[in-house]
Coordinates of N, CA and C in Angstrom, one line a residue:
X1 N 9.8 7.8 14.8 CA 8.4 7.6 15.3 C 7.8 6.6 14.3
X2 N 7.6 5.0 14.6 CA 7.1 4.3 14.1 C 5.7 4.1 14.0
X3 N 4.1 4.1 13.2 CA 2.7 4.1 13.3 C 2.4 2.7 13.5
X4 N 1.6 2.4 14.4 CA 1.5 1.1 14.3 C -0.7 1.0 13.2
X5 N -0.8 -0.1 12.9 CA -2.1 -0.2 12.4 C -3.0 0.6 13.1
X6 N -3.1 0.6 14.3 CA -4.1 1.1 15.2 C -4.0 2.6 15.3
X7 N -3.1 3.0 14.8 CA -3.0 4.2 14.9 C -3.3 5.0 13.8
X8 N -3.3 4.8 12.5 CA -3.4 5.0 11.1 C -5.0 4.6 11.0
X9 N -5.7 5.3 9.9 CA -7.2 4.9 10.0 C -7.0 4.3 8.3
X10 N -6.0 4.7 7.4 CA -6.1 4.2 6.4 C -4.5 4.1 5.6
X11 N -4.3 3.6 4.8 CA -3.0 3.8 4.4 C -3.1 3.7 2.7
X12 N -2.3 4.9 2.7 CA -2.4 5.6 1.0 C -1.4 5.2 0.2
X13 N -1.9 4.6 -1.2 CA -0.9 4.5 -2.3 C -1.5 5.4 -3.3
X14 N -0.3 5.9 -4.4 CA -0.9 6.5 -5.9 C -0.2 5.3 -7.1
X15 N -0.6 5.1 -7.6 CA -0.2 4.6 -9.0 C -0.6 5.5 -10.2
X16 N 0.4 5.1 -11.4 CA -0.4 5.4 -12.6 C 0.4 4.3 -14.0
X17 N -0.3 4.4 -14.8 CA -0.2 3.6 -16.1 C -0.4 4.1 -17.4
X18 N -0.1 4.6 -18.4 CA -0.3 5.0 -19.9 C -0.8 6.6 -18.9
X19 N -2.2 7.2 -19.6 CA -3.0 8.1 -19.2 C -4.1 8.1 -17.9
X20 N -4.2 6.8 -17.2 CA -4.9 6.7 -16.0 C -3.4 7.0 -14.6
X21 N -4.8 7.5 -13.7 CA -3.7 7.9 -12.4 C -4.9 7.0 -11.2
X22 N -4.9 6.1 -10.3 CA -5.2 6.0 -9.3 C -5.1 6.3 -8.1
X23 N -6.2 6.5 -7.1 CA -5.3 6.2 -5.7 C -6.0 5.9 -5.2
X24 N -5.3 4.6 -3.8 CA -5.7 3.9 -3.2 C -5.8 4.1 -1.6
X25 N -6.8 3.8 -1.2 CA -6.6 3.8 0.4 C -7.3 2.4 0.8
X26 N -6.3 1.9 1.7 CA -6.6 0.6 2.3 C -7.0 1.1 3.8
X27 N -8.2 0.6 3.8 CA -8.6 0.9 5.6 C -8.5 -1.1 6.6
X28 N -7.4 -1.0 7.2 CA -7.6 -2.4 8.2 C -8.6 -2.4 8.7
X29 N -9.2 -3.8 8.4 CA -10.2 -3.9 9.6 C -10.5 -5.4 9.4
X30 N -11.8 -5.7 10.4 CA -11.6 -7.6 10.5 C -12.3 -8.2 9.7
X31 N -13.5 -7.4 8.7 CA -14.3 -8.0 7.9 C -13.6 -8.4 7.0
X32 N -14.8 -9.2 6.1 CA -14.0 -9.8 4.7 C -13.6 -8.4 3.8
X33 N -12.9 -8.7 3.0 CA -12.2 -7.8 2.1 C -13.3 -7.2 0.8
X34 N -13.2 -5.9 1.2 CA -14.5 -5.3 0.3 C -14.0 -3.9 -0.6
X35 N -13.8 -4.0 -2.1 CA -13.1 -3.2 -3.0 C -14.0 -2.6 -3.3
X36 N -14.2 -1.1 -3.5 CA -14.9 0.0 -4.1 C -13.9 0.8 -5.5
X37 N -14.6 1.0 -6.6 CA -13.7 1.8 -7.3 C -14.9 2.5 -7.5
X38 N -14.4 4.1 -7.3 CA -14.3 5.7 -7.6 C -16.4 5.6 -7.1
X39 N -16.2 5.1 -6.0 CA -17.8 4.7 -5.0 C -18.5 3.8 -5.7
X40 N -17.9 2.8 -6.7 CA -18.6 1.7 -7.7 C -18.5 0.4 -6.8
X41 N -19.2 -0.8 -6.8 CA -18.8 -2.2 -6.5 C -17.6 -2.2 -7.4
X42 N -16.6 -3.2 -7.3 CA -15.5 -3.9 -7.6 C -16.5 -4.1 -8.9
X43 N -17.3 -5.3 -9.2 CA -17.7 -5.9 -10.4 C -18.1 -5.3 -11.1
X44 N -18.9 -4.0 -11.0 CA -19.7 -3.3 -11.6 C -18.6 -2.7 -12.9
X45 N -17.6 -2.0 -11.8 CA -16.5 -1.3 -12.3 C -15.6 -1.8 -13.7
X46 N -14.6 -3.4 -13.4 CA -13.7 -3.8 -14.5 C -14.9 -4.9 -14.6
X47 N -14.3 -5.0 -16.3 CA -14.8 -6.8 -16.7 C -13.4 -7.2 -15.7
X48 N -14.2 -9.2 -16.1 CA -13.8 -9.6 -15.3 C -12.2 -10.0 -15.2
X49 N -11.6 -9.9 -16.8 CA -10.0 -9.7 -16.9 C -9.4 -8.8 -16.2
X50 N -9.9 -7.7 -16.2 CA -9.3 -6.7 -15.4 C -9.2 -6.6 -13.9
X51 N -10.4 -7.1 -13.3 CA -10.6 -7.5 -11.9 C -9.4 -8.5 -11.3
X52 N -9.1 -9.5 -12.1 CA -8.4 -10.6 -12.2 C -6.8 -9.6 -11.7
X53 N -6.7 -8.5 -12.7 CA -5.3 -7.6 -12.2 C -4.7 -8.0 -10.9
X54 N -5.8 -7.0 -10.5 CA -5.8 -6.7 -8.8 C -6.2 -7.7 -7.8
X55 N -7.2 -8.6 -8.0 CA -7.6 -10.0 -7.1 C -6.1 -10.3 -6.6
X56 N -5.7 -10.6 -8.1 CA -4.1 -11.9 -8.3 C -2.9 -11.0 -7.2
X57 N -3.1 -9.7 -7.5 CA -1.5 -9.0 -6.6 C -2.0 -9.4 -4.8
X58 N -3.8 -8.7 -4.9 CA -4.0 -9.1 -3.6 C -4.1 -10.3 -2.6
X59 N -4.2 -11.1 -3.6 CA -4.3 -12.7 -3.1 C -2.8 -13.0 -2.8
X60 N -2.0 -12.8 -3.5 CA -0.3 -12.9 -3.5 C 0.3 -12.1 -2.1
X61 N -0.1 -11.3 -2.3 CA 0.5 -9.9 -0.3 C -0.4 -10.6 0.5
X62 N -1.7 -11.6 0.3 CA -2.3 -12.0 1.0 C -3.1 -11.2 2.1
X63 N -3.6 -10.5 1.6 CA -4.6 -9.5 2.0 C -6.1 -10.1 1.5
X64 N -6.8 -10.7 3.0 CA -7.9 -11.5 3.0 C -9.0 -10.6 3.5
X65 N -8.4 -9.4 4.3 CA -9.7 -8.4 5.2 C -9.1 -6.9 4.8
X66 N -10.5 -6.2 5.7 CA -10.2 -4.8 5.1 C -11.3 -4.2 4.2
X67 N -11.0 -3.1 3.8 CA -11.6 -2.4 2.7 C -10.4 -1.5 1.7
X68 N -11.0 -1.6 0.7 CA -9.9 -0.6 -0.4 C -11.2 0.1 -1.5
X69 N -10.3 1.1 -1.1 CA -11.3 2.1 -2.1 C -10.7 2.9 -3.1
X70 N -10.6 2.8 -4.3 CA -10.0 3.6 -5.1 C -10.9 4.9 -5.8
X71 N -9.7 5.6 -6.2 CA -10.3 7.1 -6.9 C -9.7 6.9 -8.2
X72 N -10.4 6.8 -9.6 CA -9.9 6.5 -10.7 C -10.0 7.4 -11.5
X73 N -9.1 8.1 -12.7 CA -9.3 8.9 -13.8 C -8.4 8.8 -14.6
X74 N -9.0 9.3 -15.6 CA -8.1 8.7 -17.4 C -7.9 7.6 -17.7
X75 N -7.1 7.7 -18.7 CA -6.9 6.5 -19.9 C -7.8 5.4 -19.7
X76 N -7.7 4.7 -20.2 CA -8.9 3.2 -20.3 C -9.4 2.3 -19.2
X77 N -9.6 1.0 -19.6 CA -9.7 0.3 -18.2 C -8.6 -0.6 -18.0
X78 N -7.5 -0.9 -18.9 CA -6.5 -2.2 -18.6 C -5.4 -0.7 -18.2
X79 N -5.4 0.1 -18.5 CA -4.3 1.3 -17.9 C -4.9 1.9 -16.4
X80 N -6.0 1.8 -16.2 CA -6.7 2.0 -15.0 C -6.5 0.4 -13.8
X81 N -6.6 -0.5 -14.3 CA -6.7 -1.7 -13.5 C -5.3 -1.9 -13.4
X82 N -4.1 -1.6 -13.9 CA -2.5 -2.0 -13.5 C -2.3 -0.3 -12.8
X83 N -2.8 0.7 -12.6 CA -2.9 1.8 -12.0 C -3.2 1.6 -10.6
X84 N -4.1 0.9 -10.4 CA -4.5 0.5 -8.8 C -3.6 -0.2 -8.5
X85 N -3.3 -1.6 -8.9 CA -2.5 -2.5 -8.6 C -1.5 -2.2 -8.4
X86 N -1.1 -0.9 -8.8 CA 0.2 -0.3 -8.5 C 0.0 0.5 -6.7
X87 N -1.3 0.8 -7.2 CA -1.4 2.2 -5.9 C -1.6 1.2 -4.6
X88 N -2.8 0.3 -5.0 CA -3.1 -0.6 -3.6 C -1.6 -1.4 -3.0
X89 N -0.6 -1.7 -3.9 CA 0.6 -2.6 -3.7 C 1.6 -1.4 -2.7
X90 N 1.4 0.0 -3.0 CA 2.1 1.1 -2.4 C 1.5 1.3 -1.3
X91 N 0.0 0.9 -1.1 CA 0.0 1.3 0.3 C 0.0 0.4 1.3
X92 N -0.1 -1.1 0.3 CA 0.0 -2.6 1.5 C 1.8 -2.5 2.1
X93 N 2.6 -1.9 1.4 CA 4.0 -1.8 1.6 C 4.2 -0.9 2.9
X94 N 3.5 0.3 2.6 CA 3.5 1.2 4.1 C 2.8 0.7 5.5
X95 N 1.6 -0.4 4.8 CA 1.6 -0.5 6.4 C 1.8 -1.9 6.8
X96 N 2.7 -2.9 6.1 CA 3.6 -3.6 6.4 C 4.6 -4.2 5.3
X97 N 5.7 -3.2 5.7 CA 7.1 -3.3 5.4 C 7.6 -4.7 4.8
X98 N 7.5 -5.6 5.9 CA 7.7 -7.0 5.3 C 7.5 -7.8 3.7
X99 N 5.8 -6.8 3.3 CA 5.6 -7.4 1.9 C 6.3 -6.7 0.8
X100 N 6.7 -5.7 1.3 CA 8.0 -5.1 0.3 C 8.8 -6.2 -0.6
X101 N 9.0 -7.4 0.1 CA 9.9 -8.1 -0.5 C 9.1 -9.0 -1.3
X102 N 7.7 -9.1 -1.5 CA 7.2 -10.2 -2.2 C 6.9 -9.1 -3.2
X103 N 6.1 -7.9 -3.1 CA 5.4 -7.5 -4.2 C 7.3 -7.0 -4.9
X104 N 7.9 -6.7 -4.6 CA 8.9 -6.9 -5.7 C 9.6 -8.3 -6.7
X105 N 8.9 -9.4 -5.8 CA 9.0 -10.4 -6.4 C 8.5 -10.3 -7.9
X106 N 7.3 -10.2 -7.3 CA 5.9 -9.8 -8.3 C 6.1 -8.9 -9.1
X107 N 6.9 -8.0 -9.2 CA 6.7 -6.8 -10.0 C 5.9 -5.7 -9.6
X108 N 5.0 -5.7 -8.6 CA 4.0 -5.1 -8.2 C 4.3 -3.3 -7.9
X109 N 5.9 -3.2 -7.5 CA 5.8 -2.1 -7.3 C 6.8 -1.5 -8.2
X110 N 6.9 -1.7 -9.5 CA 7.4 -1.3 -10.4 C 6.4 -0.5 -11.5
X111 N 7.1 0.9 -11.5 CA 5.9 1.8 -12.6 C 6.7 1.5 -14.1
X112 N 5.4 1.2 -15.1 CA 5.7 1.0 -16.3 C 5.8 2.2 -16.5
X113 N 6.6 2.9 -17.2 CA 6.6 4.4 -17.9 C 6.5 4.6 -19.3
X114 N 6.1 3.4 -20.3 CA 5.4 3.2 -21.4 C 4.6 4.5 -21.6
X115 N 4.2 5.2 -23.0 CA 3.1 5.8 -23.0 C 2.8 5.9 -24.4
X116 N 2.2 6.6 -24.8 CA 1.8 6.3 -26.4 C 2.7 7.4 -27.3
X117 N 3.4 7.2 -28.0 CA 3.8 8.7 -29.0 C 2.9 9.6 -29.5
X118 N 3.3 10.8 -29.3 CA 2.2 11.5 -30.2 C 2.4 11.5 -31.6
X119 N 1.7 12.5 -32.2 CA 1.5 11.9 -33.9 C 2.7 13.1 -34.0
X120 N 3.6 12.7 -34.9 CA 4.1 14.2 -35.9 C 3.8 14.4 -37.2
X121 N 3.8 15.7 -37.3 CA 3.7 16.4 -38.4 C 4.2 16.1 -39.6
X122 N 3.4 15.8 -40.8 CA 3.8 14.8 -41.8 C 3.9 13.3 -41.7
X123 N 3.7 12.9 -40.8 CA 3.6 11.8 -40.8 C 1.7 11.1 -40.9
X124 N 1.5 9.7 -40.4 CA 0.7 9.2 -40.7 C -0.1 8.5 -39.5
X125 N 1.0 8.6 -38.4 CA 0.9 8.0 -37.2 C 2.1 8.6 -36.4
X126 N 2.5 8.0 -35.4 CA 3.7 8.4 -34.9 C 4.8 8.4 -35.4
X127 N 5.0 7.1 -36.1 CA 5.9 6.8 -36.9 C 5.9 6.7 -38.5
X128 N 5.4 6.0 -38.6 CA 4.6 5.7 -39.9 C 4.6 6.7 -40.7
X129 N 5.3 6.8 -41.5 CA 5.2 7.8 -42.9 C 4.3 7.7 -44.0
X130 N 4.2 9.1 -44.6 CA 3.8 8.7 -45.9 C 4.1 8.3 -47.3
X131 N 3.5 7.6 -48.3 CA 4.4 6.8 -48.7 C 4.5 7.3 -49.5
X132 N 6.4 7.1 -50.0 CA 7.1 8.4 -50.6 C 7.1 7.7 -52.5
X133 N 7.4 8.0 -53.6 CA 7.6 7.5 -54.6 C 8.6 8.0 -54.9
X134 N 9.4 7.4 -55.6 CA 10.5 8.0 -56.5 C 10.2 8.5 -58.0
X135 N 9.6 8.0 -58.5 CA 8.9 8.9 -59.9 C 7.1 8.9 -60.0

């Protein structure tokens, strides 16, 4: 049983990055392309480096209409802005197949699984020891 657009009212991605988790819902439709994060304007939300993330993947799947609305929590804003980019890229893939092959170009639908070490005991940092003397 194949969905076609008309039938779907929105199409869901999740992403996540370091400590942030996103998710995305892309609603089709014929207006210009209008991004909300967590019920914020787009600009309000990331500086403008971060915005740049997600513009760049969207401009590339060429996704010019529509709306996307993300739900954002944890970690920072550059772990939050490659978090969507991942989620929005997951759900432009479900509702056409075809861009599967570009956003893998892109990298787009690859999860980084990077995360930060925790600190151990005796040490100074993760790694980082303290510094030892010999006499």
């Amino acid at each position: 049983m194949s969905t076609s657009i008309t039938d779907v009212r929105y199409f869901y991605g999740v992403g996540r990055r370091k400590a942030a988790t996103a998710r995305a819902k892309y609603y089709p439709t014929s207006e210009e392309l209008t991004i909300l994060v967590n019920k914020k304007p787009f600009a309000t939300y990331f500086p403008e480096q971060f915005r740049q993330v997600i513009t760049e993947a969207l401009n590339n799947l060429s996704i010019t209409t529509g709306q996307v609305h993300f739900f954002v929590n944890g970690g920072g804003v550059s772990g939050q802005a490659q978090a969507c980019r991942l989620a929005v890229s997951k759900s432009l893939v479900l509702m056409t197949p075809e861009l599967r092959a570009v956003a893998k170009v892109y990298k787009y639908l690859t999860t980084d699984i990077r995360k930060v070490l925790p600190k151990k005991a005796g040490f100074r940092k993760a790694r980082k020891r303290e510094q030892w003397s010999k006499r």
